[in-house]
mmCIF file of C-alpha atoms in Angstrom:
data_model
loop_
_atom_site.group_PDB
_atom_site.id
_atom_site.type_symbol
_atom_site.label_atom_id
_atom_site.label_comp_id
_atom_site.label_asym_id
_atom_site.label_seq_id
_atom_site.Cartn_x
_atom_site.Cartn_y
_atom_site.Cartn_z
ATOM 1 C CA ALA C 198 80.821 186.392 177.712
ATOM 2 C CA GLN C 199 79.514 182.869 177.765
ATOM 3 C CA THR C 200 79.915 180.860 180.958
ATOM 4 C CA VAL C 201 79.228 177.216 181.719
ATOM 5 C CA THR C 202 78.609 176.024 185.274
ATOM 6 C CA GLN C 203 78.730 172.464 186.511
ATOM 7 C CA SER C 204 77.736 172.602 190.148
ATOM 8 C CA GLN C 205 78.568 168.976 191.025
ATOM 9 C CA PRO C 206 82.331 168.419 191.287
ATOM 10 C CA GLU C 207 81.780 164.723 192.033
ATOM 11 C CA MET C 208 78.929 162.259 191.662
ATOM 12 C CA SER C 209 78.573 158.547 192.229
ATOM 13 C CA VAL C 210 76.076 155.999 190.964
ATOM 14 C CA GLN C 211 75.451 152.315 191.514
ATOM 15 C CA GLU C 212 76.032 150.124 188.513
ATOM 16 C CA ALA C 213 72.815 149.713 186.443
ATOM 17 C CA GLU C 214 71.228 152.772 188.068
ATOM 18 C CA THR C 215 70.524 156.188 186.540
ATOM 19 C CA VAL C 216 72.396 159.390 187.256
ATOM 20 C CA THR C 217 71.882 162.980 186.115
ATOM 21 C CA LEU C 218 74.705 165.488 185.753
ATOM 22 C CA SER C 219 73.796 169.160 185.863
ATOM 23 C CA CYS C 220 74.956 171.986 183.626
ATOM 24 C CA THR C 221 73.805 175.568 183.345
ATOM 25 C CA TYR C 222 75.087 178.239 181.031
ATOM 26 C CA ASP C 223 74.776 181.925 180.495
ATOM 27 C CA THR C 224 74.522 183.531 177.088
ATOM 28 C CA SER C 225 72.699 186.299 175.288
ATOM 29 C CA GLU C 226 72.769 184.369 172.023
ATOM 30 C CA SER C 227 69.653 182.668 170.711
ATOM 31 C CA ASP C 228 71.324 180.130 168.454
ATOM 32 C CA TYR C 229 74.081 177.968 169.893
ATOM 33 C CA TYR C 230 75.299 174.434 170.448
ATOM 34 C CA LEU C 231 75.794 172.416 173.602
ATOM 35 C CA PHE C 232 77.929 169.353 174.134
ATOM 36 C CA TRP C 233 78.760 166.778 176.755
ATOM 37 C CA TYR C 234 82.242 165.306 176.635
ATOM 38 C CA LYS C 235 83.564 162.344 178.588
ATOM 39 C CA GLN C 236 87.214 162.121 179.631
ATOM 40 C CA PRO C 237 88.274 158.774 181.154
ATOM 41 C CA PRO C 238 91.672 158.358 182.832
ATOM 42 C CA SER C 239 93.177 157.762 179.386
ATOM 43 C CA ARG C 240 92.748 161.553 178.824
ATOM 44 C CA GLN C 241 90.928 161.029 175.546
ATOM 45 C CA MET C 242 88.042 163.498 175.204
ATOM 46 C CA ILE C 243 85.038 161.664 173.790
ATOM 47 C CA LEU C 244 81.928 163.396 172.477
ATOM 48 C CA VAL C 245 78.922 161.938 174.285
ATOM 49 C CA ILE C 246 76.057 164.005 172.938
ATOM 50 C CA ARG C 247 75.323 167.243 171.115
ATOM 51 C CA GLN C 248 72.310 169.563 171.130
ATOM 52 C CA GLU C 249 71.395 172.440 168.855
ATOM 53 C CA ALA C 250 69.560 175.214 170.680
ATOM 54 C CA TYR C 251 66.979 175.650 167.921
ATOM 55 C CA LYS C 252 65.835 172.060 168.300
ATOM 56 C CA GLN C 253 63.203 171.566 170.966
ATOM 57 C CA GLN C 254 63.609 167.801 170.973
ATOM 58 C CA ASN C 255 66.117 166.520 173.498
ATOM 59 C CA ALA C 256 69.067 164.663 172.012
ATOM 60 C CA THR C 257 69.577 160.995 172.853
ATOM 61 C CA GLU C 258 72.433 158.588 172.181
ATOM 62 C CA ASN C 259 71.711 155.080 173.416
ATOM 63 C CA ARG C 260 71.923 155.240 177.239
ATOM 64 C CA PHE C 261 72.703 158.951 177.228
ATOM 65 C CA SER C 262 70.055 161.644 176.968
ATOM 66 C CA VAL C 263 69.802 165.317 177.771
ATOM 67 C CA ASN C 264 67.172 167.503 179.349
ATOM 68 C CA PHE C 265 67.534 170.783 177.502
ATOM 69 C CA GLN C 266 65.613 173.668 179.051
ATOM 70 C CA LYS C 267 66.391 176.708 176.897
ATOM 71 C CA ALA C 268 64.492 179.241 178.971
ATOM 72 C CA ALA C 269 66.212 178.075 182.120
ATOM 73 C CA LYS C 270 69.574 177.760 180.294
ATOM 74 C CA SER C 271 69.946 174.259 181.619
ATOM 75 C CA PHE C 272 71.463 171.234 179.869
ATOM 76 C CA SER C 273 71.607 168.160 182.089
ATOM 77 C CA LEU C 274 72.912 164.738 181.065
ATOM 78 C CA LYS C 275 71.139 161.554 182.094
ATOM 79 C CA ILE C 276 73.003 158.275 182.021
ATOM 80 C CA SER C 277 70.757 155.238 182.233
ATOM 81 C CA ASP C 278 71.819 151.706 183.179
ATOM 82 C CA SER C 279 75.206 152.991 184.334
ATOM 83 C CA GLN C 280 78.193 150.825 183.512
ATOM 84 C CA LEU C 281 81.667 150.656 185.023
ATOM 85 C CA GLY C 282 83.044 152.125 181.796
ATOM 86 C CA ASP C 283 81.019 155.280 182.354
ATOM 87 C CA ALA C 284 83.341 156.309 185.170
ATOM 88 C CA ALA C 285 85.098 159.460 183.956
ATOM 89 C CA MET C 286 85.185 163.237 184.074
ATOM 90 C CA TYR C 287 82.243 164.732 182.244
ATOM 91 C CA PHE C 288 82.495 168.206 180.770
ATOM 92 C CA CYS C 289 79.623 170.340 179.572
ATOM 93 C CA ALA C 290 80.612 172.681 176.725
ATOM 94 C CA PHE C 291 79.035 175.546 174.822
ATOM 95 C CA ASN C 292 79.556 177.104 171.414
ATOM 96 C CA TYR C 293 77.525 180.036 170.168
ATOM 97 C CA GLY C 294 78.126 179.395 166.481
ATOM 98 C CA ALA C 295 77.921 182.506 164.310
ATOM 99 C CA GLY C 296 81.320 181.728 162.828
ATOM 100 C CA SER C 297 82.984 181.026 166.151
ATOM 101 C CA TYR C 298 84.195 177.521 166.702
ATOM 102 C CA GLN C 299 85.521 177.971 170.208
ATOM 103 C CA LEU C 300 84.205 175.771 172.974
ATOM 104 C CA THR C 301 83.642 177.076 176.468
ATOM 105 C CA PHE C 302 83.923 174.295 179.042
ATOM 106 C CA GLY C 303 82.516 173.845 182.508
ATOM 107 C CA LYS C 304 84.797 172.726 185.331
ATOM 108 C CA GLY C 305 83.685 169.129 185.009
ATOM 109 C CA THR C 306 81.979 166.477 187.125
ATOM 110 C CA LYS C 307 83.860 163.390 188.199
ATOM 111 C CA LEU C 308 81.536 160.387 187.979
ATOM 112 C CA SER C 309 82.284 157.218 189.903
ATOM 113 C CA VAL C 310 80.382 153.997 189.233
ATOM 114 C CA ILE C 311 80.036 151.641 192.192
ATOM 115 C CA PRO C 312 79.911 147.925 191.355
ATOM 116 C CA SER L 184 84.165 162.357 162.671
ATOM 117 C CA ALA L 185 87.840 163.195 162.315
ATOM 118 C CA VAL L 186 90.557 161.286 164.130
ATOM 119 C CA ILE L 187 93.501 163.209 165.572
ATOM 120 C CA SER L 188 96.879 161.668 166.274
ATOM 121 C CA GLN L 189 98.858 163.620 168.853
ATOM 122 C CA LYS L 190 102.452 163.052 169.808
ATOM 123 C CA PRO L 191 104.362 162.719 171.981
ATOM 124 C CA SER L 192 101.979 161.241 174.522
ATOM 125 C CA ARG L 193 104.274 162.269 177.344
ATOM 126 C CA ASP L 194 107.666 163.802 177.909
ATOM 127 C CA ILE L 195 109.950 164.887 180.710
ATOM 128 C CA CYS L 196 111.953 167.977 179.816
ATOM 129 C CA GLN L 197 114.655 170.084 181.385
ATOM 130 C CA ARG L 198 113.804 173.660 182.287
ATOM 131 C CA GLY L 199 114.888 176.177 179.693
ATOM 132 C CA THR L 200 114.353 173.813 176.786
ATOM 133 C CA SER L 201 111.504 173.663 174.260
ATOM 134 C CA LEU L 202 109.103 170.910 173.251
ATOM 135 C CA THR L 203 107.065 170.712 170.059
ATOM 136 C CA ILE L 204 103.785 168.811 170.123
ATOM 137 C CA GLN L 205 102.294 167.618 166.852
ATOM 138 C CA CYS L 206 98.722 166.902 165.835
ATOM 139 C CA GLN L 207 97.770 165.175 162.607
ATOM 140 C CA VAL L 208 94.123 164.999 161.527
ATOM 141 C CA ASP L 209 92.893 162.292 159.161
ATOM 142 C CA SER L 210 90.665 164.773 157.310
ATOM 143 C CA GLN L 211 90.604 168.485 156.647
ATOM 144 C CA VAL L 212 89.288 170.632 159.468
ATOM 145 C CA THR L 213 88.743 174.353 159.336
ATOM 146 C CA MET L 214 89.775 175.199 162.849
ATOM 147 C CA MET L 215 92.204 173.633 165.256
ATOM 148 C CA PHE L 216 92.599 174.521 168.899
ATOM 149 C CA TRP L 217 95.235 174.021 171.555
ATOM 150 C CA TYR L 218 94.287 173.568 175.208
ATOM 151 C CA ARG L 219 96.088 173.182 178.494
ATOM 152 C CA GLN L 220 94.631 171.032 181.245
ATOM 153 C CA GLN L 221 95.878 170.547 184.763
ATOM 154 C CA PRO L 222 95.116 167.047 186.096
ATOM 155 C CA GLY L 223 91.562 166.923 187.410
ATOM 156 C CA GLN L 224 90.766 170.369 186.042
ATOM 157 C CA SER L 225 88.942 171.767 183.055
ATOM 158 C CA LEU L 226 90.434 172.739 179.719
ATOM 159 C CA THR L 227 91.886 176.200 179.169
ATOM 160 C CA LEU L 228 92.112 177.411 175.589
ATOM 161 C CA ILE L 229 95.602 178.551 174.619
ATOM 162 C CA ALA L 230 94.998 179.559 171.026
ATOM 163 C CA THR L 231 93.093 178.945 167.824
ATOM 164 C CA ALA L 232 95.271 177.771 164.945
ATOM 165 C CA ASN L 233 94.315 179.207 161.587
ATOM 166 C CA GLN L 234 95.684 177.932 158.312
ATOM 167 C CA GLY L 235 97.685 180.530 156.447
ATOM 168 C CA SER L 236 97.634 183.131 159.196
ATOM 169 C CA GLU L 237 98.908 183.669 162.697
ATOM 170 C CA ALA L 238 97.224 181.889 165.553
ATOM 171 C CA THR L 239 94.813 183.777 167.762
ATOM 172 C CA TYR L 240 95.900 183.648 171.402
ATOM 173 C CA GLU L 241 93.768 183.854 174.498
ATOM 174 C CA SER L 242 94.477 186.227 177.332
ATOM 175 C CA GLY L 243 97.495 185.113 179.302
ATOM 176 C CA PHE L 244 99.122 183.228 176.442
ATOM 177 C CA VAL L 245 101.652 184.779 174.054
ATOM 178 C CA ILE L 246 103.170 183.729 170.785
ATOM 179 C CA ASP L 247 106.752 183.892 172.032
ATOM 180 C CA LYS L 248 105.999 181.317 174.691
ATOM 181 C CA PHE L 249 103.613 179.124 172.677
ATOM 182 C CA PRO L 250 104.376 179.456 168.957
ATOM 183 C CA ILE L 251 101.907 177.585 166.790
ATOM 184 C CA SER L 252 102.233 176.307 163.257
ATOM 185 C CA ARG L 253 99.329 175.412 160.943
ATOM 186 C CA PRO L 254 100.794 174.748 157.508
ATOM 187 C CA ASN L 255 97.697 173.002 156.138
ATOM 188 C CA LEU L 256 94.192 171.868 157.074
ATOM 189 C CA THR L 257 95.320 168.557 158.565
ATOM 190 C CA PHE L 258 98.339 169.425 160.704
ATOM 191 C CA SER L 259 99.349 171.737 163.529
ATOM 192 C CA THR L 260 102.135 172.040 166.062
ATOM 193 C CA LEU L 261 102.410 173.760 169.419
ATOM 194 C CA THR L 262 105.814 174.570 170.872
ATOM 195 C CA VAL L 263 106.245 175.197 174.571
ATOM 196 C CA SER L 264 109.323 177.411 174.735
ATOM 197 C CA ASN L 265 111.839 178.111 177.486
ATOM 198 C CA MET L 266 110.004 175.738 179.783
ATOM 199 C CA SER L 267 109.711 176.107 183.526
ATOM 200 C CA PRO L 268 108.122 173.733 186.056
ATOM 201 C CA GLU L 269 104.940 175.856 185.853
ATOM 202 C CA ASP L 270 104.476 174.603 182.285
ATOM 203 C CA SER L 271 104.005 171.054 183.560
ATOM 204 C CA SER L 272 100.524 170.139 182.387
ATOM 205 C CA ILE L 273 98.521 168.190 179.845
ATOM 206 C CA TYR L 274 98.294 169.764 176.407
ATOM 207 C CA LEU L 275 95.518 168.782 174.002
ATOM 208 C CA CYS L 276 94.735 169.698 170.440
ATOM 209 C CA SER L 277 91.260 169.719 168.951
ATOM 210 C CA GLY L 278 89.723 170.128 165.545
ATOM 211 C CA GLY L 279 86.384 170.019 163.827
ATOM 212 C CA GLY L 280 83.291 172.136 163.908
ATOM 213 C CA LEU L 281 79.830 172.496 165.238
ATOM 214 C CA TYR L 282 78.947 168.894 164.476
ATOM 215 C CA GLY L 283 81.498 167.818 166.991
ATOM 216 C CA TYR L 284 85.024 168.563 168.004
ATOM 217 C CA THR L 285 87.561 165.767 168.031
ATOM 218 C CA PHE L 286 90.468 165.792 170.435
ATOM 219 C CA GLY L 287 93.924 164.359 170.397
ATOM 220 C CA SER L 288 94.847 162.011 173.213
ATOM 221 C CA GLY L 289 96.903 164.670 174.954
ATOM 222 C CA THR L 290 100.550 165.208 175.843
ATOM 223 C CA ARG L 291 101.535 164.985 179.488
ATOM 224 C CA LEU L 292 104.471 167.343 179.958
ATOM 225 C CA THR L 293 106.654 167.340 183.049
ATOM 226 C CA VAL L 294 109.337 169.999 183.379
ATOM 227 C CA VAL L 295 112.129 169.291 185.844
#
């Protein structure tokens, strides 16, 4: 079974600084997909970034980038130039493809941004 | 990516009653999913809603308690039946595929 571990229940960052959220996963599959979702207090789950395991290049979306280490089964999220609007719960999620569309979520990291 | 409208956004219900939550997607999606989330916690998958067939339920969730409808590729409902205070939670629907899963805005259910 696939598992996703987020070892940091809470993190904080000063506004305009950089923060990295950790995520590790366990799978025997070789082809899969990884996601980071943001959930602000509004409850809306927002896709932040997506990574295909077969791609060696790390995904980036504006201020958000990942450090994908396939051998180490690590998928960390870096937020640069943090903004107050980045404060939210962040969930790492995994899908192993192969006809399965289910997402396996980590327990989440609550990010606070300090003005 | 698809946009999902979920309603109601919140409700307070009496124990023993049932509540049906609806999700409407603005485009066709192959798979839809229903999750439960306690405040501050992660998402727990209840079931996968398949069009034209019965939903597939995860361990600990049964059809009699959480019947699901998926009449077409853009709509699904989840009913929480014979509610008890333990059913108080946030319920979210999701749809899409490997290019990204879109979520509804959630239904906050309180059972009194």
